[in-house]
């Protein structure tokens, strides 16, 4: 609860601060707090991903973007009533959707009754993969994983292209300094 | 005892976040980021021992490494104004 309060405070700070450099730093703080919350909720792998991607990689990528742009945000001319309304309505709908979810930690939910037991029993004779998670990801949901990999590959190509353009500009400036 | 330690770390985390939010300069916020990262590591370790799973310590080490990467990236950006700068001592591949 304390962590969630701190996260809310950090978000308000992110919205209020106009220096984008500070926003990147506050985003890193937010990611660390989020990772801690996920850890307390017993999702250690998700917490580790959040810390790696949110606090590590995205900080670096945001700084790369800051190099390409200015580091001060313009003060908006109009008060953003409509985006605030849309955000509040979306949040309310999401909270409404969580009302009829089963409580945390109940054993007889569909997640535990549907196909999980079959995966645990049949994955080795059906797929021959000793790790159950790997067998589910690579065999039972093979096409899903293929689609995900395609999306990530495309994103990686995009990032590489952007970085390529930037580094060429750096090379040219260093050549000008030498000549 | 672990519970008391967790509460103490939470208080420290709150103070670090306050510093990061109120900090007049970027460096105050950067120190806040580092302190929050350290607090997260301590909280991770303490929570692992509290729930009887001391293998959380490995994840704490990963958090520490990520914290270093983030801080170095921010400081390098501040020094050079550029992340792609390949210094004399490092030979960056890409």
Short mmCIF file of C-alpha atoms in Angstrom, two decimals:
data_model
loop_
_atom_site.label_atom_id
_atom_site.label_comp_id
_atom_site.label_asym_id
_atom_site.label_seq_id
_atom_site.Cartn_x
_atom_site.Cartn_y
_atom_site.Cartn_z
CA UNK A 1 0.00 0.00 0.00
CA UNK A 2 2.85 2.33 0.83
CA UNK A 3 4.46 1.35 -2.46
CA UNK A 4 1.30 2.12 -4.42
CA UNK A 5 1.06 5.52 -2.75
CA UNK A 6 4.66 6.23 -3.67
CA UNK A 7 3.94 5.16 -7.27
CA UNK A 8 1.01 7.55 -7.46
CA UNK A 9 3.22 10.34 -6.12
CA UNK A 10 5.88 9.57 -8.72
CA UNK A 11 3.29 9.63 -11.52
CA UNK A 12 2.03 13.03 -10.40
CA UNK A 13 5.62 14.21 -10.36
CA UNK A 14 6.17 12.89 -13.88
CA UNK A 15 3.15 14.81 -15.12
CA UNK A 16 4.17 18.04 -13.40
CA UNK A 17 7.88 18.13 -14.22
CA UNK A 18 8.68 19.85 -17.51
CA UNK A 19 12.29 18.78 -17.84
CA UNK A 20 12.25 15.55 -19.84
CA UNK A 21 15.57 14.46 -18.38
CA UNK A 22 14.02 14.40 -14.93
CA UNK A 23 11.05 12.55 -16.36
CA UNK A 24 13.36 9.75 -17.52
CA UNK A 25 14.89 9.50 -14.05
CA UNK A 26 11.46 9.47 -12.40
CA UNK A 27 10.38 6.78 -14.85
CA UNK A 28 13.24 4.63 -13.63
CA UNK A 29 12.08 5.14 -10.03
CA UNK A 30 8.56 4.19 -11.05
CA UNK A 31 9.81 0.98 -12.64
CA UNK A 32 11.72 -0.03 -9.54
CA UNK A 33 8.68 0.57 -7.34
CA UNK A 34 6.52 -1.37 -9.79
CA UNK A 35 8.98 -4.26 -9.73
CA UNK A 36 8.86 -4.30 -5.95
CA UNK A 37 5.06 -4.38 -5.97
CA UNK A 38 5.09 -7.31 -8.39
CA UNK A 39 7.60 -9.06 -6.17
CA UNK A 40 5.32 -8.68 -3.16
CA UNK A 41 2.51 -10.11 -5.31
CA UNK A 42 4.72 -13.20 -5.79
CA UNK A 43 5.39 -12.65 -9.50
CA UNK A 44 9.16 -12.73 -9.37
CA UNK A 45 9.74 -13.28 -13.09
CA UNK A 46 7.49 -10.39 -14.06
CA UNK A 47 9.26 -8.21 -11.49
CA UNK A 48 12.61 -9.09 -13.00
CA UNK A 49 11.37 -8.28 -16.49
CA UNK A 50 9.98 -4.99 -15.26
CA UNK A 51 13.28 -4.04 -13.65
CA UNK A 52 15.28 -5.06 -16.72
CA UNK A 53 13.05 -3.46 -19.35
CA UNK A 54 11.56 -0.59 -17.42
CA UNK A 55 14.48 0.58 -15.34
CA UNK A 56 17.36 -0.55 -17.52
CA UNK A 57 16.68 -0.67 -21.22
CA UNK A 58 13.94 1.92 -21.54
CA UNK A 59 15.99 4.46 -19.58
CA UNK A 60 18.80 4.03 -22.09
CA UNK A 61 16.43 4.20 -25.05
CA UNK A 62 14.69 7.29 -23.70
CA UNK A 63 18.06 8.99 -23.30
CA UNK A 64 18.90 8.09 -26.89
CA UNK A 65 15.65 9.73 -27.97
CA UNK A 66 16.42 12.78 -25.83
CA UNK A 67 19.63 13.18 -27.76
CA UNK A 68 17.59 13.53 -30.94
CA UNK A 69 15.09 16.00 -29.50
CA UNK A 70 14.98 18.89 -27.06
CA UNK A 71 14.96 18.26 -23.34
CA UNK A 72 12.25 20.73 -22.39
CA UNK A 73 8.56 20.04 -22.75
CA UNK A 74 6.31 22.82 -23.98
CA UNK A 75 3.59 24.04 -21.68
CA UNK A 76 0.32 22.94 -23.27
CA UNK A 77 -1.92 25.72 -24.52
CA UNK A 78 -5.27 24.19 -23.63
CA UNK A 79 -6.38 22.25 -20.58
CA UNK A 80 -6.65 18.56 -21.55
CA UNK A 81 -10.23 17.85 -20.46
CA UNK A 82 -11.11 15.24 -23.08
CA UNK A 83 -8.00 13.03 -22.57
CA UNK A 84 -8.55 13.16 -18.81
CA UNK A 85 -12.16 12.10 -19.30
CA UNK A 86 -11.15 9.23 -21.59
CA UNK A 87 -8.49 8.06 -19.14
CA UNK A 88 -10.88 8.13 -16.18
CA UNK A 89 -13.58 6.26 -18.10
CA UNK A 90 -11.09 3.62 -19.26
CA UNK A 91 -9.80 3.15 -15.72
CA UNK A 92 -13.31 2.85 -14.36
CA UNK A 93 -14.19 0.20 -16.98
CA UNK A 94 -11.04 -1.75 -16.12
CA UNK A 95 -11.85 -1.65 -12.40
CA UNK A 96 -15.41 -2.75 -13.22
CA UNK A 97 -13.94 -5.67 -15.14
CA UNK A 98 -11.97 -6.83 -12.12
CA UNK A 99 -15.05 -7.03 -9.90
CA UNK A 100 -16.20 -10.50 -10.92
CA UNK A 101 -12.73 -11.98 -11.04
CA UNK A 102 -12.02 -14.75 -8.51
CA UNK A 103 -10.21 -13.70 -5.36
CA UNK A 104 -6.43 -13.88 -5.11
CA UNK A 105 -5.10 -17.38 -4.45
CA UNK A 106 -8.29 -19.45 -4.88
CA UNK A 107 -7.56 -22.95 -6.14
CA UNK A 108 -10.73 -23.81 -8.11
CA UNK A 109 -10.47 -21.15 -10.79
CA UNK A 110 -10.63 -22.00 -14.50
CA UNK A 111 -6.91 -21.33 -14.71
CA UNK A 112 -6.21 -24.31 -12.47
CA UNK A 113 -8.95 -26.61 -13.77
CA UNK A 114 -8.91 -26.19 -17.53
CA UNK A 115 -5.81 -27.52 -19.27
CA UNK A 116 -3.02 -27.06 -16.75
CA UNK A 117 -3.22 -30.57 -15.36
CA UNK A 118 -3.21 -32.07 -18.84
CA UNK A 119 -0.12 -30.08 -19.75
CA UNK A 120 1.62 -31.28 -16.61
CA UNK A 121 0.76 -34.93 -17.28
CA UNK A 122 1.05 -35.20 -21.05
CA UNK A 123 3.70 -32.70 -22.09
CA UNK A 124 6.63 -35.11 -21.96
CA UNK A 125 5.00 -37.98 -23.90
CA UNK A 126 3.41 -35.59 -26.41
CA UNK A 127 6.28 -33.19 -27.05
CA UNK A 128 9.37 -34.70 -25.45
CA UNK A 129 10.38 -31.38 -23.92
CA UNK A 130 11.45 -31.75 -20.29
CA UNK A 131 10.46 -28.20 -19.32
CA UNK A 132 6.68 -27.75 -19.17
CA UNK A 133 6.77 -24.00 -19.77
CA UNK A 134 8.95 -24.46 -22.82
CA UNK A 135 6.69 -27.17 -24.19
CA UNK A 136 3.62 -24.95 -23.78
CA UNK A 137 5.29 -21.97 -25.41
CA UNK A 138 7.06 -23.74 -28.23
CA UNK A 139 4.70 -26.60 -29.03
CA UNK A 140 1.13 -26.08 -27.81
CA UNK A 141 1.19 -22.35 -28.57
CA UNK A 142 3.69 -22.56 -31.38
CA UNK A 143 1.93 -20.20 -33.80
CA UNK A 144 1.31 -17.67 -31.03
CA UNK A 145 4.99 -17.68 -30.14
CA UNK A 146 5.90 -17.37 -33.82
CA UNK A 147 3.73 -14.26 -34.09
CA UNK A 148 5.27 -12.75 -30.98
CA UNK A 149 8.75 -13.41 -32.28
CA UNK A 150 7.87 -11.76 -35.58
CA UNK A 151 6.61 -8.66 -33.78
CA UNK A 152 9.72 -8.43 -31.61
CA UNK A 153 11.97 -8.97 -34.64
CA UNK A 154 10.23 -6.17 -36.51
CA UNK A 155 10.60 -3.84 -33.53
CA UNK A 156 14.26 -4.73 -33.27
CA UNK A 157 14.80 -3.90 -36.94
CA UNK A 158 13.11 -0.54 -36.43
CA UNK A 159 15.26 0.32 -33.42
CA UNK A 160 18.41 -0.71 -35.27
CA UNK A 161 17.51 1.49 -38.22
CA UNK A 162 16.95 4.50 -35.97
CA UNK A 163 20.24 3.92 -34.16
CA UNK A 164 22.04 3.51 -37.48
CA UNK A 165 20.94 6.91 -38.68
CA UNK A 166 22.04 8.56 -35.47
CA UNK A 167 25.48 6.97 -35.37
CA UNK A 168 26.16 8.02 -38.98
CA UNK A 169 25.44 11.61 -38.01
CA UNK A 170 27.93 11.31 -35.15
CA UNK A 171 30.58 9.98 -37.52
CA UNK A 172 30.10 12.91 -39.86
CA UNK A 173 30.48 15.45 -37.06
CA UNK A 174 33.66 13.79 -35.86
CA UNK A 175 35.02 13.86 -39.41
CA UNK A 176 34.32 17.56 -39.57
CA UNK A 177 36.25 18.07 -36.38
CA UNK A 178 39.24 16.27 -37.81
CA UNK A 179 39.17 18.02 -41.17
CA UNK B 1 12.60 -8.74 13.00
CA UNK B 2 12.39 -8.93 9.19
CA UNK B 3 9.08 -7.11 9.34
CA UNK B 4 10.63 -4.25 11.30
CA UNK B 5 13.48 -4.11 8.80
CA UNK B 6 11.02 -4.00 5.89
CA UNK B 7 9.17 -1.14 7.53
CA UNK B 8 12.43 0.73 7.98
CA UNK B 9 13.34 0.19 4.33
CA UNK B 10 9.91 1.44 3.31
CA UNK B 11 10.47 4.62 5.29
CA UNK B 12 13.85 5.08 3.62
CA UNK B 13 12.24 4.46 0.23
CA UNK B 14 9.65 7.12 0.97
CA UNK B 15 12.36 9.61 1.85
CA UNK B 16 14.25 8.78 -1.35
CA UNK B 17 11.13 9.30 -3.45
CA UNK B 18 10.50 12.61 -1.73
CA UNK B 19 14.04 13.67 -2.57
CA UNK B 20 13.58 12.62 -6.18
CA UNK B 21 10.28 14.47 -6.48
CA UNK B 22 11.36 17.69 -4.79
CA UNK B 23 14.96 17.72 -6.00
CA UNK B 24 15.72 21.02 -7.63
CA UNK B 25 18.46 19.64 -9.88
CA UNK B 26 18.69 16.54 -12.02
CA UNK B 27 21.43 15.14 -9.82
CA UNK B 28 19.18 15.09 -6.78
CA UNK B 29 16.73 13.05 -8.78
CA UNK B 30 19.55 10.79 -9.90
CA UNK B 31 20.59 10.15 -6.33
CA UNK B 32 16.93 9.47 -5.62
CA UNK B 33 16.86 6.92 -8.44
CA UNK B 34 19.91 5.18 -7.02
CA UNK B 35 18.48 5.19 -3.51
CA UNK B 36 15.18 3.77 -4.72
CA UNK B 37 17.04 1.05 -6.59
CA UNK B 38 19.01 0.17 -3.47
CA UNK B 39 15.83 0.21 -1.43
CA UNK B 40 14.21 -2.13 -3.93
CA UNK B 41 17.16 -4.51 -3.63
CA UNK B 42 17.02 -4.48 0.16
CA UNK B 43 13.27 -4.94 0.13
CA UNK B 44 13.67 -7.87 -2.26
CA UNK B 45 16.21 -9.57 -0.03
CA UNK B 46 14.24 -8.96 3.16
CA UNK B 47 11.01 -10.15 1.58
CA UNK B 48 12.76 -13.28 0.39
CA UNK B 49 13.97 -14.07 3.89
CA UNK B 50 10.60 -13.18 5.38
CA UNK B 51 8.77 -15.66 3.16
CA UNK B 52 11.48 -18.27 3.52
CA UNK B 53 12.92 -18.09 0.03
CA UNK B 54 16.46 -16.76 0.27
CA UNK B 55 17.08 -17.46 -3.42
CA UNK B 56 15.61 -14.01 -4.06
CA UNK B 57 19.12 -12.75 -3.41
CA UNK B 58 20.12 -13.67 -6.97
CA UNK B 59 17.43 -11.37 -8.34
CA UNK B 60 18.75 -8.67 -6.05
CA UNK B 61 22.13 -8.95 -7.72
CA UNK B 62 20.47 -8.51 -11.12
CA UNK B 63 18.68 -5.40 -9.83
CA UNK B 64 22.02 -4.00 -8.70
CA UNK B 65 23.56 -4.56 -12.13
CA UNK B 66 20.60 -2.87 -13.83
CA UNK B 67 20.88 0.05 -11.45
CA UNK B 68 24.52 0.50 -12.44
CA UNK B 69 23.63 0.39 -16.14
CA UNK B 70 20.94 3.02 -15.75
CA UNK B 71 23.14 5.35 -13.74
CA UNK B 72 26.06 5.02 -16.13
CA UNK B 73 23.80 5.71 -19.09
CA UNK B 74 22.37 8.85 -17.50
CA UNK B 75 25.76 10.16 -16.42
CA UNK B 76 27.33 9.43 -19.79
CA UNK B 77 24.51 11.26 -21.48
CA UNK B 78 25.11 14.20 -19.19
CA UNK B 79 28.84 14.25 -19.78
CA UNK B 80 28.87 13.78 -23.53
CA UNK B 81 25.35 14.75 -24.47
CA UNK B 82 25.31 11.53 -26.46
CA UNK B 83 25.10 7.83 -25.76
CA UNK B 84 26.75 6.68 -28.97
CA UNK B 85 30.03 8.35 -28.19
CA UNK B 86 32.75 5.72 -28.36
CA UNK B 87 35.47 6.82 -26.01
CA UNK B 88 39.13 5.97 -26.30
CA UNK B 89 38.92 3.29 -23.63
CA UNK B 90 35.94 1.44 -25.02
CA UNK B 91 35.48 -0.01 -28.47
CA UNK B 92 31.73 -0.10 -28.97
CA UNK B 93 30.74 -2.59 -31.64
CA UNK B 94 27.65 -0.83 -32.92
#
